[in-house]
Amino acid sequence: MSRAGRRSQLVRAGSVPAAGRDCTMAPDPWFSTYDSTCQIAQEIAEKIQQRNQCERRGEKTPKLTLTIRTLLKNLKVKIDTLKDLLLRAVSTRQITQLEGDRRQNLLDDLVTRERLLLASFKNEGAEPDLIRSSLMSEETKRGTPNPWLCEEPEKTRGLGFDEILQQQQKIIQEQDAGLDALSSIISRQKQMGQEIGNELDEQNEIIDDLANLVENTDEKLRTEARRVTLVDRKSTSCGMIMVILLLLVAIVVVAVWPTN
């Protein structure tokens, strides 16, 4: 990697101050581990090439083989550490999902390198030049843009690690504020639903009371109707008796009244 590209990556990782800034920011542990892992991968490729050259000359290579095995183990440990750091950063929302995806792409590239290096190491006599030249050669890296820089959005370009972290924290705070607002709206809707339910219960009680009142009134009306019918019958009987009495009186008067 060129010196300018290396410095640009370190500025974003916070290892060196950016132009116009006096303070030195703390480096990002993930990028520090990523850089050291890339160095181990490059060293493995060089050792494999050196071993193959020695074998072509008929020289013994037990020491180189042991060194390569040790470096491969260290490479695996470093990659596992990167996975854990990335998982922790994403789960605790220290970084955004977009940045998590970017780091995952870098990590996938390292895993691919590990597999190719392991295959080249196990294949005795195979040249790792293609792996070394395409993935880890310093000369090739000088002509290949950093994938992190290529995918960097305009809004984070030129920012330091602390500034990017503050930007991410601001985004997280805005998301939290949105979730709080949504929670408040849901709470109000729940309260309105409860109030509507209470109002319906009260209306149902009123309707039940009205039904009971109507039933009692209907029973009273039926009772009064029976009384009116009974009184009417009695009134009719009394009228007939009076008429009969009047007729009897008239008959008696006519009978006793003297005739001329």
PDB file of N, CA and C in Angstrom, residues 65-105:
ATOM      1  N   THR A  65       8.865 -24.358   7.208  1.00  0.00           N
ATOM      2  CA  THR A  65       7.543 -24.992   7.327  1.00  0.00           C
ATOM      3  C   THR A  65       6.941 -24.744   8.706  1.00  0.00           C
ATOM      4  N   LEU A  66       7.771 -24.871   9.746  1.00  0.00           N
ATOM      5  CA  LEU A  66       7.295 -24.627  11.102  1.00  0.00           C
ATOM      6  C   LEU A  66       6.873 -23.168  11.282  1.00  0.00           C
ATOM      7  N   THR A  67       7.673 -22.267  10.705  1.00  0.00           N
ATOM      8  CA  THR A  67       7.333 -20.839  10.806  1.00  0.00           C
ATOM      9  C   THR A  67       6.007 -20.544  10.116  1.00  0.00           C
ATOM     10  N   ILE A  68       5.793 -21.159   8.947  1.00  0.00           N
ATOM     11  CA  ILE A  68       4.552 -20.928   8.204  1.00  0.00           C
ATOM     12  C   ILE A  68       3.349 -21.457   8.987  1.00  0.00           C
ATOM     13  N   ARG A  69       3.522 -22.638   9.590  1.00  0.00           N
ATOM     14  CA  ARG A  69       2.421 -23.200  10.387  1.00  0.00           C
ATOM     15  C   ARG A  69       2.054 -22.252  11.536  1.00  0.00           C
ATOM     16  N   THR A  70       3.087 -21.731  12.210  1.00  0.00           N
ATOM     17  CA  THR A  70       2.841 -20.810  13.325  1.00  0.00           C
ATOM     18  C   THR A  70       2.133 -19.542  12.854  1.00  0.00           C
ATOM     19  N   LEU A  71       2.576 -19.015  11.707  1.00  0.00           N
ATOM     20  CA  LEU A  71       1.951 -17.808  11.171  1.00  0.00           C
ATOM     21  C   LEU A  71       0.501 -18.066  10.754  1.00  0.00           C
ATOM     22  N   LEU A  72       0.233 -19.241  10.194  1.00  0.00           N
ATOM     23  CA  LEU A  72      -1.145 -19.576   9.814  1.00  0.00           C
ATOM     24  C   LEU A  72      -2.062 -19.643  11.036  1.00  0.00           C
ATOM     25  N   LYS A  73      -1.537 -20.181  12.145  1.00  0.00           N
ATOM     26  CA  LYS A  73      -2.331 -20.217  13.378  1.00  0.00           C
ATOM     27  C   LYS A  73      -2.598 -18.806  13.890  1.00  0.00           C
ATOM     28  N   ASN A  74      -1.542 -17.966  13.838  1.00  0.00           N
ATOM     29  CA  ASN A  74      -1.729 -16.584  14.264  1.00  0.00           C
ATOM     30  C   ASN A  74      -2.742 -15.857  13.382  1.00  0.00           C
ATOM     31  N   LEU A  75      -2.696 -16.153  12.074  1.00  0.00           N
ATOM     32  CA  LEU A  75      -3.645 -15.533  11.155  1.00  0.00           C
ATOM     33  C   LEU A  75      -5.079 -15.919  11.501  1.00  0.00           C
ATOM     34  N   LYS A  76      -5.304 -17.182  11.822  1.00  0.00           N
ATOM     35  CA  LYS A  76      -6.649 -17.636  12.188  1.00  0.00           C
ATOM     36  C   LYS A  76      -7.128 -16.952  13.466  1.00  0.00           C
ATOM     37  N   VAL A  77      -6.202 -16.837  14.449  1.00  0.00           N
ATOM     38  CA  VAL A  77      -6.573 -16.178  15.706  1.00  0.00           C
ATOM     39  C   VAL A  77      -6.942 -14.712  15.458  1.00  0.00           C
ATOM     40  N   LYS A  78      -6.173 -14.048  14.605  1.00  0.00           N
ATOM     41  CA  LYS A  78      -6.442 -12.646  14.298  1.00  0.00           C
ATOM     42  C   LYS A  78      -7.797 -12.475  13.614  1.00  0.00           C
ATOM     43  N   ILE A  79      -8.080 -13.375  12.668  1.00  0.00           N
ATOM     44  CA  ILE A  79      -9.366 -13.289  11.965  1.00  0.00           C
ATOM     45  C   ILE A  79     -10.525 -13.528  12.925  1.00  0.00           C
ATOM     46  N   ASP A  80     -10.378 -14.496  13.839  1.00  0.00           N
ATOM     47  CA  ASP A  80     -11.429 -14.739  14.832  1.00  0.00           C
ATOM     48  C   ASP A  80     -11.611 -13.521  15.729  1.00  0.00           C
ATOM     49  N   THR A  81     -10.510 -12.849  16.071  1.00  0.00           N
ATOM     50  CA  THR A  81     -10.600 -11.641  16.886  1.00  0.00           C
ATOM     51  C   THR A  81     -11.355 -10.545  16.149  1.00  0.00           C
ATOM     52  N   LEU A  82     -11.066 -10.394  14.849  1.00  0.00           N
ATOM     53  CA  LEU A  82     -11.780  -9.404  14.048  1.00  0.00           C
ATOM     54  C   LEU A  82     -13.281  -9.700  13.993  1.00  0.00           C
ATOM     55  N   LYS A  83     -13.633 -10.969  13.881  1.00  0.00           N
ATOM     56  CA  LYS A  83     -15.044 -11.347  13.867  1.00  0.00           C
ATOM     57  C   LYS A  83     -15.730 -10.962  15.177  1.00  0.00           C
ATOM     58  N   ASP A  84     -15.047 -11.257  16.301  1.00  0.00           N
ATOM     59  CA  ASP A  84     -15.627 -10.925  17.605  1.00  0.00           C
ATOM     60  C   ASP A  84     -15.775  -9.417  17.786  1.00  0.00           C
ATOM     61  N   LEU A  85     -14.743  -8.666  17.402  1.00  0.00           N
ATOM     62  CA  LEU A  85     -14.807  -7.207  17.533  1.00  0.00           C
ATOM     63  C   LEU A  85     -15.922  -6.618  16.670  1.00  0.00           C
ATOM     64  N   LEU A  86     -16.064  -7.140  15.450  1.00  0.00           N
ATOM     65  CA  LEU A  86     -17.109  -6.633  14.568  1.00  0.00           C
ATOM     66  C   LEU A  86     -18.498  -6.968  15.105  1.00  0.00           C
ATOM     67  N   LEU A  87     -18.668  -8.184  15.603  1.00  0.00           N
ATOM     68  CA  LEU A  87     -19.961  -8.580  16.155  1.00  0.00           C
ATOM     69  C   LEU A  87     -20.319  -7.728  17.364  1.00  0.00           C
ATOM     70  N   ARG A  88     -19.339  -7.457  18.221  1.00  0.00           N
ATOM     71  CA  ARG A  88     -19.596  -6.641  19.409  1.00  0.00           C
ATOM     72  C   ARG A  88     -19.933  -5.204  19.022  1.00  0.00           C
ATOM     73  N   ALA A  89     -19.224  -4.665  18.030  1.00  0.00           N
ATOM     74  CA  ALA A  89     -19.472  -3.288  17.609  1.00  0.00           C
ATOM     75  C   ALA A  89     -20.865  -3.132  17.001  1.00  0.00           C
ATOM     76  N   VAL A  90     -21.285  -4.131  16.221  1.00  0.00           N
ATOM     77  CA  VAL A  90     -22.606  -4.058  15.596  1.00  0.00           C
ATOM     78  C   VAL A  90     -23.715  -4.271  16.616  1.00  0.00           C
ATOM     79  N   SER A  91     -23.534  -5.246  17.512  1.00  0.00           N
ATOM     80  CA  SER A  91     -24.583  -5.565  18.492  1.00  0.00           C
ATOM     81  C   SER A  91     -24.784  -4.441  19.496  1.00  0.00           C
ATOM     82  N   THR A  92     -23.710  -3.714  19.828  1.00  0.00           N
ATOM     83  CA  THR A  92     -23.813  -2.591  20.776  1.00  0.00           C
ATOM     84  C   THR A  92     -24.041  -1.269  20.069  1.00  0.00           C
ATOM     85  N   ARG A  93     -24.206  -1.330  18.747  1.00  0.00           N
ATOM     86  CA  ARG A  93     -24.495  -0.147  17.927  1.00  0.00           C
ATOM     87  C   ARG A  93     -23.424   0.928  18.063  1.00  0.00           C
ATOM     88  N   GLN A  94     -22.160   0.506  18.195  1.00  0.00           N
ATOM     89  CA  GLN A  94     -21.052   1.447  18.176  1.00  0.00           C
ATOM     90  C   GLN A  94     -20.796   1.955  16.761  1.00  0.00           C
ATOM     91  N   ILE A  95     -21.206   1.179  15.755  1.00  0.00           N
ATOM     92  CA  ILE A  95     -21.068   1.572  14.356  1.00  0.00           C
ATOM     93  C   ILE A  95     -22.405   1.357  13.673  1.00  0.00           C
ATOM     94  N   THR A  96     -22.568   2.029  12.536  1.00  0.00           N
ATOM     95  CA  THR A  96     -23.811   1.872  11.772  1.00  0.00           C
ATOM     96  C   THR A  96     -23.793   0.558  10.998  1.00  0.00           C
ATOM     97  N   GLN A  97     -24.947   0.181  10.492  1.00  0.00           N
ATOM     98  CA  GLN A  97     -25.044  -1.053   9.713  1.00  0.00           C
ATOM     99  C   GLN A  97     -24.226  -0.954   8.435  1.00  0.00           C
ATOM    100  N   LEU A  98     -24.194   0.246   7.827  1.00  0.00           N
ATOM    101  CA  LEU A  98     -23.414   0.434   6.600  1.00  0.00           C
ATOM    102  C   LEU A  98     -21.933   0.208   6.861  1.00  0.00           C
ATOM    103  N   GLU A  99     -21.432   0.759   7.958  1.00  0.00           N
ATOM    104  CA  GLU A  99     -20.013   0.562   8.277  1.00  0.00           C
ATOM    105  C   GLU A  99     -19.746  -0.887   8.651  1.00  0.00           C
ATOM    106  N   GLY A 100     -20.719  -1.519   9.313  1.00  0.00           N
ATOM    107  CA  GLY A 100     -20.565  -2.935   9.621  1.00  0.00           C
ATOM    108  C   GLY A 100     -20.447  -3.781   8.363  1.00  0.00           C
ATOM    109  N   ASP A 101     -21.231  -3.444   7.345  1.00  0.00           N
ATOM    110  CA  ASP A 101     -21.152  -4.179   6.075  1.00  0.00           C
ATOM    111  C   ASP A 101     -19.792  -3.977   5.410  1.00  0.00           C
ATOM    112  N   ARG A 102     -19.263  -2.773   5.490  1.00  0.00           N
ATOM    113  CA  ARG A 102     -17.956  -2.508   4.899  1.00  0.00           C
ATOM    114  C   ARG A 102     -16.866  -3.326   5.586  1.00  0.00           C
ATOM    115  N   ARG A 103     -16.912  -3.332   6.891  1.00  0.00           N
ATOM    116  CA  ARG A 103     -15.902  -4.108   7.619  1.00  0.00           C
ATOM    117  C   ARG A 103     -16.069  -5.602   7.351  1.00  0.00           C
ATOM    118  N   GLN A 104     -17.314  -6.034   7.171  1.00  0.00           N
ATOM    119  CA  GLN A 104     -17.546  -7.447   6.870  1.00  0.00           C
ATOM    120  C   GLN A 104     -16.940  -7.812   5.522  1.00  0.00           C
ATOM    121  N   ASN A 105     -17.000  -6.891   4.552  1.00  0.00           N
ATOM    122  CA  ASN A 105     -16.382  -7.148   3.246  1.00  0.00           C
ATOM    123  C   ASN A 105     -14.866  -7.300   3.381  1.00  0.00           C
TER     124      ASN A 105
END
